[in-house]
Short mmCIF file of C-alpha atoms and ligand atoms in Angstrom, two decimals:
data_model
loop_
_atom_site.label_atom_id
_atom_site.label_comp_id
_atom_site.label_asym_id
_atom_site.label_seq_id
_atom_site.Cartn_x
_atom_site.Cartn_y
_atom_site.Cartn_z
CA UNK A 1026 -3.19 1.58 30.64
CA UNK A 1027 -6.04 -0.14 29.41
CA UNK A 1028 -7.25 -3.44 30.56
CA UNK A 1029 -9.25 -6.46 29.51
CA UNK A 1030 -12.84 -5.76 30.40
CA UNK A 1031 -14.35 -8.18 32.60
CA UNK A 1032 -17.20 -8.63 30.46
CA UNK A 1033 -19.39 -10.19 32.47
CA UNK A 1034 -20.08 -7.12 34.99
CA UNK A 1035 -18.94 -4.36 32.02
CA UNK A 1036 -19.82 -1.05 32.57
CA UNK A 1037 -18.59 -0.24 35.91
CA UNK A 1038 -15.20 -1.52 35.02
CA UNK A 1039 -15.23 0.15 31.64
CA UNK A 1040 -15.72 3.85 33.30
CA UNK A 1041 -13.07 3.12 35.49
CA UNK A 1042 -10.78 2.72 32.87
CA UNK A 1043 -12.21 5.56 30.85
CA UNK A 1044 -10.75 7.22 34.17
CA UNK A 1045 -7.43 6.18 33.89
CA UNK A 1046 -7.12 7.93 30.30
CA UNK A 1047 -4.64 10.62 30.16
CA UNK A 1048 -6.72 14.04 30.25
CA UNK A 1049 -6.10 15.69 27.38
CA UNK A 1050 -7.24 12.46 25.01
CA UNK A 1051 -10.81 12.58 23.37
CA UNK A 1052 -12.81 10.07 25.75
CA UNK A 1053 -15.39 8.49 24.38
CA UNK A 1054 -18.13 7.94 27.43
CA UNK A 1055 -21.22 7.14 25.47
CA UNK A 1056 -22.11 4.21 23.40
CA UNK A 1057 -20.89 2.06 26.28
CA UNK A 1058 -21.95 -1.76 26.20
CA UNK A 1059 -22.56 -4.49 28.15
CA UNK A 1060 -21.88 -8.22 26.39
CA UNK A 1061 -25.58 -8.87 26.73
CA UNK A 1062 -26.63 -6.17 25.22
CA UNK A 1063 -24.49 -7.21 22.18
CA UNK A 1064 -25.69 -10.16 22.62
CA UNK A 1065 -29.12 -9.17 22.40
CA UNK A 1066 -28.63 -7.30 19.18
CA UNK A 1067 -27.53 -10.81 17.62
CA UNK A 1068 -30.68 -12.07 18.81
CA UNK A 1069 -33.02 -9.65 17.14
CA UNK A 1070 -34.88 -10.78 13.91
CA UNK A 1071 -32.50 -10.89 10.84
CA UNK A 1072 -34.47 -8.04 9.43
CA UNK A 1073 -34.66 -5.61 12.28
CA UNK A 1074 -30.62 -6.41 12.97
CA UNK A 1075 -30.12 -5.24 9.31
CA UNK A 1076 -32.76 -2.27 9.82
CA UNK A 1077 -30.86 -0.59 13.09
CA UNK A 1078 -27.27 -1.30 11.12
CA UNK A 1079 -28.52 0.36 8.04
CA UNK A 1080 -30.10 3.20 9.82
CA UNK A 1081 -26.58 3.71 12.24
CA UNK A 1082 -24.34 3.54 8.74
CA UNK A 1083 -26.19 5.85 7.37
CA UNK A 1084 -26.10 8.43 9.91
CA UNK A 1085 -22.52 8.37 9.88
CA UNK A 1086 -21.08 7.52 6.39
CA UNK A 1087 -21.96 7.27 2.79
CA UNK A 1088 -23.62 4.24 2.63
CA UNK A 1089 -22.19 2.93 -1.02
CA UNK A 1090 -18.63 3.67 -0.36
CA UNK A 1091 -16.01 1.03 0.40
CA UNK A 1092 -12.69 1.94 2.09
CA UNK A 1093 -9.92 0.06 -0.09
CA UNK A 1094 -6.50 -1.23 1.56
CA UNK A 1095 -4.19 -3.73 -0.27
CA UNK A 1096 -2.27 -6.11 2.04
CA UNK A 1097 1.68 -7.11 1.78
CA UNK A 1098 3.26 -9.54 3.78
CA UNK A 1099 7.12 -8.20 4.01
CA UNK A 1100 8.43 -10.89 6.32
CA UNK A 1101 6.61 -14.21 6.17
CA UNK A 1102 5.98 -17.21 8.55
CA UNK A 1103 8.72 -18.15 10.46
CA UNK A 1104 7.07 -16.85 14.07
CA UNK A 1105 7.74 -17.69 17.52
CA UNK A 1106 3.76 -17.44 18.31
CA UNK A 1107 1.20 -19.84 18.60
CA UNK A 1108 -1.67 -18.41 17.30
CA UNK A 1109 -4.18 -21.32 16.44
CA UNK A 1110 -5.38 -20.09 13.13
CA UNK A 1111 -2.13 -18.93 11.99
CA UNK A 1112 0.13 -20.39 8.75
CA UNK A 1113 2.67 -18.21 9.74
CA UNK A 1114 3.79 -19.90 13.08
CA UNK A 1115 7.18 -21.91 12.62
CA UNK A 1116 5.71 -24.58 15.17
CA UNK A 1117 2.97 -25.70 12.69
CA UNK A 1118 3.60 -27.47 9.67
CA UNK A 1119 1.89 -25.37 6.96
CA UNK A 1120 3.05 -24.69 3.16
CA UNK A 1121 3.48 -21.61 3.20
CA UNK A 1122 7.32 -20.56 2.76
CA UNK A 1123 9.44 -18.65 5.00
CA UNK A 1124 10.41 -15.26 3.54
CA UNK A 1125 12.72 -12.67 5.24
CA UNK A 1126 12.10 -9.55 5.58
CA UNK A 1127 12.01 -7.94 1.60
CA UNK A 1128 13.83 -5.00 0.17
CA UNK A 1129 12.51 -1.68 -0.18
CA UNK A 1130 12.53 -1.84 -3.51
CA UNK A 1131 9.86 -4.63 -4.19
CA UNK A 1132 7.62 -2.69 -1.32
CA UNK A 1133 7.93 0.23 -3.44
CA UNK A 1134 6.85 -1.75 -6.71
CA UNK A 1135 3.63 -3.43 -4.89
CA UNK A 1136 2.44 0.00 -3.26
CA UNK A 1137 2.78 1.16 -6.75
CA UNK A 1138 0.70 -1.78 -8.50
CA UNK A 1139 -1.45 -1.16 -5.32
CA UNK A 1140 -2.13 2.24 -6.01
CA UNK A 1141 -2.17 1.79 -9.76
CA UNK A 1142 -5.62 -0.53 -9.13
CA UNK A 1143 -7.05 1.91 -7.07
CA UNK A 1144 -6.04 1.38 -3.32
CA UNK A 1145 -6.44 4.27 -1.32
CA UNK A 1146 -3.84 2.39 2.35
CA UNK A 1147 -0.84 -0.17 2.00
CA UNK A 1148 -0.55 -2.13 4.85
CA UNK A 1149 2.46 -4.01 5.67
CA UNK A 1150 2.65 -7.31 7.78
CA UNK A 1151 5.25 -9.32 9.18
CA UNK A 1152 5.90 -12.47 10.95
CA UNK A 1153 7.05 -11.43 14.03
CA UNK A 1154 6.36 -11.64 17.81
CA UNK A 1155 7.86 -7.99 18.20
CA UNK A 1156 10.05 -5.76 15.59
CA UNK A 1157 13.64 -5.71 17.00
CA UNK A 1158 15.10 -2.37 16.36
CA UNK A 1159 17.23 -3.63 13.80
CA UNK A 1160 13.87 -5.04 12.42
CA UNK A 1161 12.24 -1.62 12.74
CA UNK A 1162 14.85 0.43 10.83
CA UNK A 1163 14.27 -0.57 7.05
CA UNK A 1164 10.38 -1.31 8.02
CA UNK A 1165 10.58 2.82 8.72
CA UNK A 1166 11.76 3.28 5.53
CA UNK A 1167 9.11 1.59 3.71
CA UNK A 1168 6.88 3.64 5.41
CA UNK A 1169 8.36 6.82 4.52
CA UNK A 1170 8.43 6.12 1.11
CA UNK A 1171 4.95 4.34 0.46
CA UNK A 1172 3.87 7.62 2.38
CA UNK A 1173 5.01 10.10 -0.27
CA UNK A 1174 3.99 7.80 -2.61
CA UNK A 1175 0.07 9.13 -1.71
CA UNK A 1176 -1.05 6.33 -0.47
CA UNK A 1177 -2.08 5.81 3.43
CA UNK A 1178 -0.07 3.48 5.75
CA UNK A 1179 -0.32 0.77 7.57
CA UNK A 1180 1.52 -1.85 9.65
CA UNK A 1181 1.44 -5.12 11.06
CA UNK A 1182 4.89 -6.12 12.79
CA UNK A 1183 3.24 -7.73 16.74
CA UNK A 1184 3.83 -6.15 19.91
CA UNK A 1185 5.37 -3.08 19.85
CA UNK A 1186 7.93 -2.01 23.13
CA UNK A 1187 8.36 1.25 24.00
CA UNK A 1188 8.72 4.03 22.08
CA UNK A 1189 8.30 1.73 18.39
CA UNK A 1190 5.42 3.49 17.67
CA UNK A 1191 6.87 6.82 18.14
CA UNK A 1192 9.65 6.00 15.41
CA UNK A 1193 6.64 4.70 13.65
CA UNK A 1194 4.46 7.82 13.70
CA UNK A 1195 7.47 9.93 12.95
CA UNK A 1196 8.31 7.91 9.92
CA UNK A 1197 4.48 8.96 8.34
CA UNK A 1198 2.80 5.93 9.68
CA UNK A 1199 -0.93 6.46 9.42
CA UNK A 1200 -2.39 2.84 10.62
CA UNK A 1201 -0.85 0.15 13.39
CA UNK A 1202 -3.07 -3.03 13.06
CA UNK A 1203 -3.00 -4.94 16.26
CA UNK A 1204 -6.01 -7.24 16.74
CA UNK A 1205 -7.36 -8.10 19.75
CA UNK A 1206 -8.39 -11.37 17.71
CA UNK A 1207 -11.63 -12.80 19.71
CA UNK A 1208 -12.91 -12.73 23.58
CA UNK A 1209 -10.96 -12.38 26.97
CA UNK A 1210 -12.10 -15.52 28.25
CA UNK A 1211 -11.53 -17.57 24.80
CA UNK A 1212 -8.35 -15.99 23.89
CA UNK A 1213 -5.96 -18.43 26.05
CA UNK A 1214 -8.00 -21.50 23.93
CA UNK A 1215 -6.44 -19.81 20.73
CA UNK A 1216 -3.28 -17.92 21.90
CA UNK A 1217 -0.87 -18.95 24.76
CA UNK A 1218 2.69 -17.03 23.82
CA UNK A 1219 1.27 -13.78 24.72
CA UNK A 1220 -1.28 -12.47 26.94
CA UNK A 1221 -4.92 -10.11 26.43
CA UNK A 1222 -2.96 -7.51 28.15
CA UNK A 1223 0.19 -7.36 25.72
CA UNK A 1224 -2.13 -6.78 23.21
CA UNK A 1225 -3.87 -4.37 25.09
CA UNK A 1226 -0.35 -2.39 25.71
CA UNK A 1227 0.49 -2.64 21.94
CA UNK A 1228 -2.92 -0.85 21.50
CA UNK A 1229 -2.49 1.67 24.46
CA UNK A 1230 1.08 2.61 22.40
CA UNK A 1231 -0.22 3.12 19.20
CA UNK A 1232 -3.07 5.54 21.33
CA UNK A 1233 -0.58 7.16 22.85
CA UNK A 1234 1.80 7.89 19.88
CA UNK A 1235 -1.41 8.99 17.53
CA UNK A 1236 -1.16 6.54 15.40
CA UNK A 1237 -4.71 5.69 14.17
CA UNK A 1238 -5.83 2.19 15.58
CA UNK A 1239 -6.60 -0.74 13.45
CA UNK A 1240 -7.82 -3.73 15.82
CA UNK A 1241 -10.09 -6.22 15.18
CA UNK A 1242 -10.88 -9.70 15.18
CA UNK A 1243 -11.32 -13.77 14.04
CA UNK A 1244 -14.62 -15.37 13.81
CA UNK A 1245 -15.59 -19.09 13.56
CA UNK A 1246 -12.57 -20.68 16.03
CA UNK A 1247 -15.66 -22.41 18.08
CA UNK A 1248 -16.02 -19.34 19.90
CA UNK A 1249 -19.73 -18.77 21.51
CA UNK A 1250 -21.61 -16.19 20.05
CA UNK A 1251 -21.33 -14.27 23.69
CA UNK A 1252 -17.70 -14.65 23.36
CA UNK A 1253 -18.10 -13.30 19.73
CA UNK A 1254 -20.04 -10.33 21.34
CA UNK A 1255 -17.01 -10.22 24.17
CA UNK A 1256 -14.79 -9.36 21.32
CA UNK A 1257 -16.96 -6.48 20.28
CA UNK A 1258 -17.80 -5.26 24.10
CA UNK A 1259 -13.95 -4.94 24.36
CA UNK A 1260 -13.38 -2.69 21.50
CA UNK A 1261 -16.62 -0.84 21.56
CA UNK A 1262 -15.88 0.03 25.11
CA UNK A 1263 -12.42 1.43 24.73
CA UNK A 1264 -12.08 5.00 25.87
CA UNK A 1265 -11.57 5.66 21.68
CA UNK A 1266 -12.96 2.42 20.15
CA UNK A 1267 -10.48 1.45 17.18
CA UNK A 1268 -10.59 3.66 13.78
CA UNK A 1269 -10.86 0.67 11.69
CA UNK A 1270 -12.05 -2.96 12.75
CA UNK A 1271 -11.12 -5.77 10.51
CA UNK A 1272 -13.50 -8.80 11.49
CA UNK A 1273 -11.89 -11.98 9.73
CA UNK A 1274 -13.47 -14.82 9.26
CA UNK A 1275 -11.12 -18.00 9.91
CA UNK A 1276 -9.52 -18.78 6.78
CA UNK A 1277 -8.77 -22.58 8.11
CA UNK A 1278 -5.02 -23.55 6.82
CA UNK A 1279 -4.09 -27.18 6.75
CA UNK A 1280 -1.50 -28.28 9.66
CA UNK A 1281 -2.51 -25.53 12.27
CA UNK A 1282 -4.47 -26.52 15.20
CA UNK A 1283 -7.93 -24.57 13.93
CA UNK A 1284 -7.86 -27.03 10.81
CA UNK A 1285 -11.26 -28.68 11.04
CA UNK A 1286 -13.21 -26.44 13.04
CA UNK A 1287 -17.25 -26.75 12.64
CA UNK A 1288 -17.76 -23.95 9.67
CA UNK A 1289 -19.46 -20.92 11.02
CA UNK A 1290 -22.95 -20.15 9.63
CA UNK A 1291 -22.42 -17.01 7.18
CA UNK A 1292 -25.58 -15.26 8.72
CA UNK A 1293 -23.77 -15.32 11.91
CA UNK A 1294 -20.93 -13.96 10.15
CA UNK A 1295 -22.87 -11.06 9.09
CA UNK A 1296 -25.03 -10.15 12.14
CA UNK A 1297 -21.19 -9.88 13.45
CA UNK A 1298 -20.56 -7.21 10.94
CA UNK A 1299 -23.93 -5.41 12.09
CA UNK A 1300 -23.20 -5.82 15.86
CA UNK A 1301 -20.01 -4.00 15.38
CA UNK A 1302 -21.78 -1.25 12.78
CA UNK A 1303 -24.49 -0.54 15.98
CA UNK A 1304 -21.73 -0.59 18.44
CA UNK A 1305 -18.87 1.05 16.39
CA UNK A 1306 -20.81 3.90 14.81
CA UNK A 1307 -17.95 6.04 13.42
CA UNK A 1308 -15.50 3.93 12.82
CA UNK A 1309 -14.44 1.53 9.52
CA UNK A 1310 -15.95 -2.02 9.92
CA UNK A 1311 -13.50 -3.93 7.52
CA UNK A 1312 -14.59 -6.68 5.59
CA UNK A 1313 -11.73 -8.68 6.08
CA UNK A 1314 -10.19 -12.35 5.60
CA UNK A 1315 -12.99 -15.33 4.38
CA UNK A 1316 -14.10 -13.14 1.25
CA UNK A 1317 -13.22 -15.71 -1.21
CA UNK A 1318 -14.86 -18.48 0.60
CA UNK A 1319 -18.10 -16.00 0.83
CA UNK A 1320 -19.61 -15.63 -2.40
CA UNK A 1321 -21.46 -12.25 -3.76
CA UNK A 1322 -24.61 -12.43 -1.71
CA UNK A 1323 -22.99 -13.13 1.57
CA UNK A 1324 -20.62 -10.28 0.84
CA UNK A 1325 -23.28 -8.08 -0.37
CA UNK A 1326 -25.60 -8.63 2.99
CA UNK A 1327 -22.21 -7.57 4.78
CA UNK A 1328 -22.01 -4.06 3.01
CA UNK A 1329 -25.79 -3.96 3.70
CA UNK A 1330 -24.67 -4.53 7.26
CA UNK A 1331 -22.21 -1.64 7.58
CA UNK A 1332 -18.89 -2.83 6.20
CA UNK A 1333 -17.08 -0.21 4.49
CA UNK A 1334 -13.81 -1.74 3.98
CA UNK A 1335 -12.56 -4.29 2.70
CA UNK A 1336 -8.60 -5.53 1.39
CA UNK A 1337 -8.12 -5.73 -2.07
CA UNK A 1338 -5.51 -7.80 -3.91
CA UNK A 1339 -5.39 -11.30 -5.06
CA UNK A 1340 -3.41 -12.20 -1.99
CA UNK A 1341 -3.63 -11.27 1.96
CA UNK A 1342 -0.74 -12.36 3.80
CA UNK A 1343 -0.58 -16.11 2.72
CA UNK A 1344 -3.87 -17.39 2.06
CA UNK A 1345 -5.83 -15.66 -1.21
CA UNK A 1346 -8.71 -13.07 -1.71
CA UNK A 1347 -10.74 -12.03 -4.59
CA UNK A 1348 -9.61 -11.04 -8.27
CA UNK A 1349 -9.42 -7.32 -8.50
CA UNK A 1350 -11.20 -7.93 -11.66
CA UNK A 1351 -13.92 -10.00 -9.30
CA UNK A 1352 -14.10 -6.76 -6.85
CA UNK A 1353 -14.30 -4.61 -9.17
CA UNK A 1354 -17.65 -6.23 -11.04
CA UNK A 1355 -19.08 -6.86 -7.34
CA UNK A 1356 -18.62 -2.89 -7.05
CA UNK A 1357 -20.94 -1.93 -10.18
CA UNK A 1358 -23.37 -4.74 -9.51
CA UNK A 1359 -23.78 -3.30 -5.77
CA UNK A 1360 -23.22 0.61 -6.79
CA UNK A 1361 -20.36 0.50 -4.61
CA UNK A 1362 -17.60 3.27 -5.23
CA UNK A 1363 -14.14 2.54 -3.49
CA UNK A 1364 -13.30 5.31 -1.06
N1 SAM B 1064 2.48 -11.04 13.49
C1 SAM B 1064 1.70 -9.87 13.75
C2 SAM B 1064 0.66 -10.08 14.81
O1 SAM B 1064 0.21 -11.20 15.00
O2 SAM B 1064 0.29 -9.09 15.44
C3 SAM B 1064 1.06 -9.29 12.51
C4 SAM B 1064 0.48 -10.21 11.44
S1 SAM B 1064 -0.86 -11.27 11.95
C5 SAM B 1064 -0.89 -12.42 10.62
C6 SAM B 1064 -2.28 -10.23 11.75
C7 SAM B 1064 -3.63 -10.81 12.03
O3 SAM B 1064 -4.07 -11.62 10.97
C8 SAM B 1064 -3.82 -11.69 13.24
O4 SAM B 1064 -3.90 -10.99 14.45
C9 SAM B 1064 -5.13 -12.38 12.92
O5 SAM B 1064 -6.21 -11.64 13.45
C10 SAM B 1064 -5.17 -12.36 11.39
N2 SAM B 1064 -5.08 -13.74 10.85
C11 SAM B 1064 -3.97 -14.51 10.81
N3 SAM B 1064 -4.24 -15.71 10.29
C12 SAM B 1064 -5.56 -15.73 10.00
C13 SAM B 1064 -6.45 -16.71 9.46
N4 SAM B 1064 -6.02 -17.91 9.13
N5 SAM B 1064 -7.75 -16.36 9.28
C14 SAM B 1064 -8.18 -15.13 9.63
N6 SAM B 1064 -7.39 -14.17 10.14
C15 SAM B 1064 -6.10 -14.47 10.34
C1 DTB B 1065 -6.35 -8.41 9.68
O1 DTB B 1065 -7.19 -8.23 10.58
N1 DTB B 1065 -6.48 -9.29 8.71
C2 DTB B 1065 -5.31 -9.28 7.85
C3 DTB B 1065 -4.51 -8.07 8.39
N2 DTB B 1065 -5.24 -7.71 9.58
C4 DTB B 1065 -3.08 -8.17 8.60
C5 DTB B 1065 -4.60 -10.57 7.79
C6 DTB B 1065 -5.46 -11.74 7.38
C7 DTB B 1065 -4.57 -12.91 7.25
C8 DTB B 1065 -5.26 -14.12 6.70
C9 DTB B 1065 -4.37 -15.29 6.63
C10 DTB B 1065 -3.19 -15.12 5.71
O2 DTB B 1065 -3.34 -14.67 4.55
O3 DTB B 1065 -2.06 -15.49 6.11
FE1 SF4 B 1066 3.05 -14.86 14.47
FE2 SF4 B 1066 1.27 -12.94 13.98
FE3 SF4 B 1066 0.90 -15.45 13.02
FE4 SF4 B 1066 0.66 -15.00 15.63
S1 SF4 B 1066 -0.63 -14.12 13.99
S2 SF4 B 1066 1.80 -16.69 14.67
S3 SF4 B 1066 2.23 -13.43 15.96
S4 SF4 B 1066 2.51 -14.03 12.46
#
């Protein structure tokens, strides 16, 4: 099972978990690091940040192409949880609308309109704490059918329990996003109806049933920049660190309890997105929720930075992103081509 890292003596505890990984699974032992040495990437001149991320994306992936995933919510707001920054929870008083769970056929038409503007993954998220199984079952058939539609998979449902992701992989799912959402030793500030470790297990079952992992995180909830590099240390340090990392930025919704949170400074936003390039090497650094509250240059210095994904689609789950027609004329100005 894999367990929070106590970041603040790392390393030892991280090969002891590496240890605990079944045998026949692909460890990962290199590239293993301590929360101060993430931290001391942050603290390295602007430039020279920019320099080692450029120099690690390179060496790994093409450095102009972008990774393009369109979001769906299929079951909205409504939740049990508590999550701070979230619209979705029924405890906080938000606008957004309550939505159960939609038919297949209206999945089907957004994959398609998806595809049709050139995303390559559909990801599907819902409003829940954890999919029941009768939950699960029509969820499984979306899946099936945006799979042999051509286009990539992905899901959002919460924790999963025991053998979910199983039915999931066998139903063609290619992506579980489950994020770990910021550091151990912030987390209970932000999150109270479920603990580090769930999330951990949700992550460990998605491993386990290989299903590709999609887990990332929120920045700018008035976490510390160490904690920011906590967030990191955990994923970097997994025995596989995560195929894709989405690193948010807190879209702040009226009526939850992040409302009103000091703004994070954009430049800290993107030495985030370099930390996790240097520290993440292989895998997709998504460029996540915030982008319409970025502007061009800001998004620009993240692709510079080693994001090389981003979601595309007017909407996320409930709050909005950029025009397609917007991405797609920040794509020629940068030379970008979606992947
Ligand atoms: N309910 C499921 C869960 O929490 O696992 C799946 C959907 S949940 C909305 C997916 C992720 O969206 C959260 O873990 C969080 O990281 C991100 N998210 C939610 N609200 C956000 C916000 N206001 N700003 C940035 N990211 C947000
Ligand atoms: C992730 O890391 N970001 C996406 C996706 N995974 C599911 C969600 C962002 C949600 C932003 C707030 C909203 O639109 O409700
Ligand atoms: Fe519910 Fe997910 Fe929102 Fe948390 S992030 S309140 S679990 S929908």
């Amino acid at each position: 099972m894999l367990q929070a890292v106590d970041t603040k003596s790392c390393n030892e505890a991280v090969i002891d978990m590496s240890a605990m990984k079944k045998s026949a699974r692909v460890v990962n032992t290199e590239n293993r690091w301590s929360v101060d040495e993430i931290v001391a990437l942050y603290e390295l001149p602007f430039s020279d940040l920019m320099h080692r991320a450029q120099t690690v994306h390179r060496a790994n992936f093409d450095p102009n192409a972008v990774q393009v995933s369109t979001l769906l919510s299929i079951k909205t707001g409504g939740c049990s949880e508590d999550c701070g920054y979230c619209p979705q929870a029924a405890r906080y008083h938000t606008s957004v609308e309550d939505q159960d769970l939609m038919q297949l056929q209206e999945v089907l038409e957004a994959a398609q309109a998806a595809k049709d503007s050139g995303a390559t993954r559909f990801c599907m998220g819902a409003a829940w704490r954890s999919p029941k199984q009768r939950d699960l079952e029509p969820v499984l058939k979306m899946v099936a059918e945006v799979k042999a539609m051509g286009l990539q998979t992905c899901a959002t449902l919460g924790m999963l329990k025991e053998g979910q992701a199983e039915q999931l992989k066998d139903a063609g799912l290619d992506y579980y996003n489950h994020n770990l959402d910021t550091a151990p030793e912030f987390y209970g500030d932000v999150i109270t109806t479920r603990t580090y470790q769930d999330r951990l297990d949700t992550l460990d079952r998605v491993r386990d049933a290989e299903i590709n992992v999609c887990s990332g995180g929120i920045i700018g909830m008035g976490e510390s920049r160490p904690q920011r590099a906590g967030l990191l240390a955990q994923l970097a340090n997994m025995s596989q660190p995560p195929e894709s990392v989405p690193i948010n930025l807190l879209t702040q919704v009226e009526g939850t309890p992040l409302h009103g949170v000091d703004a994070l400074d954009p430049l800290e936003f993107v030495r985030t997105i370099a930390a996790a390039r240097i520290t993440m090497p292989t895998s997709h650094v998504r460029l996540s929720a915030g982008r319409q509250s970025m502007g061009e240059a800001v998004q620009a210095l993240c692709f510079l930075a080693g994001a090389n994904s981003i979601f595309y689609g007017e909407k996320l789950l409930t709050t909005g992103n950029p025009e397609v027609a917007a991405d797609k004329a920040l794509f020629a100005k940068l030379g970008i081509h979606p992947a």
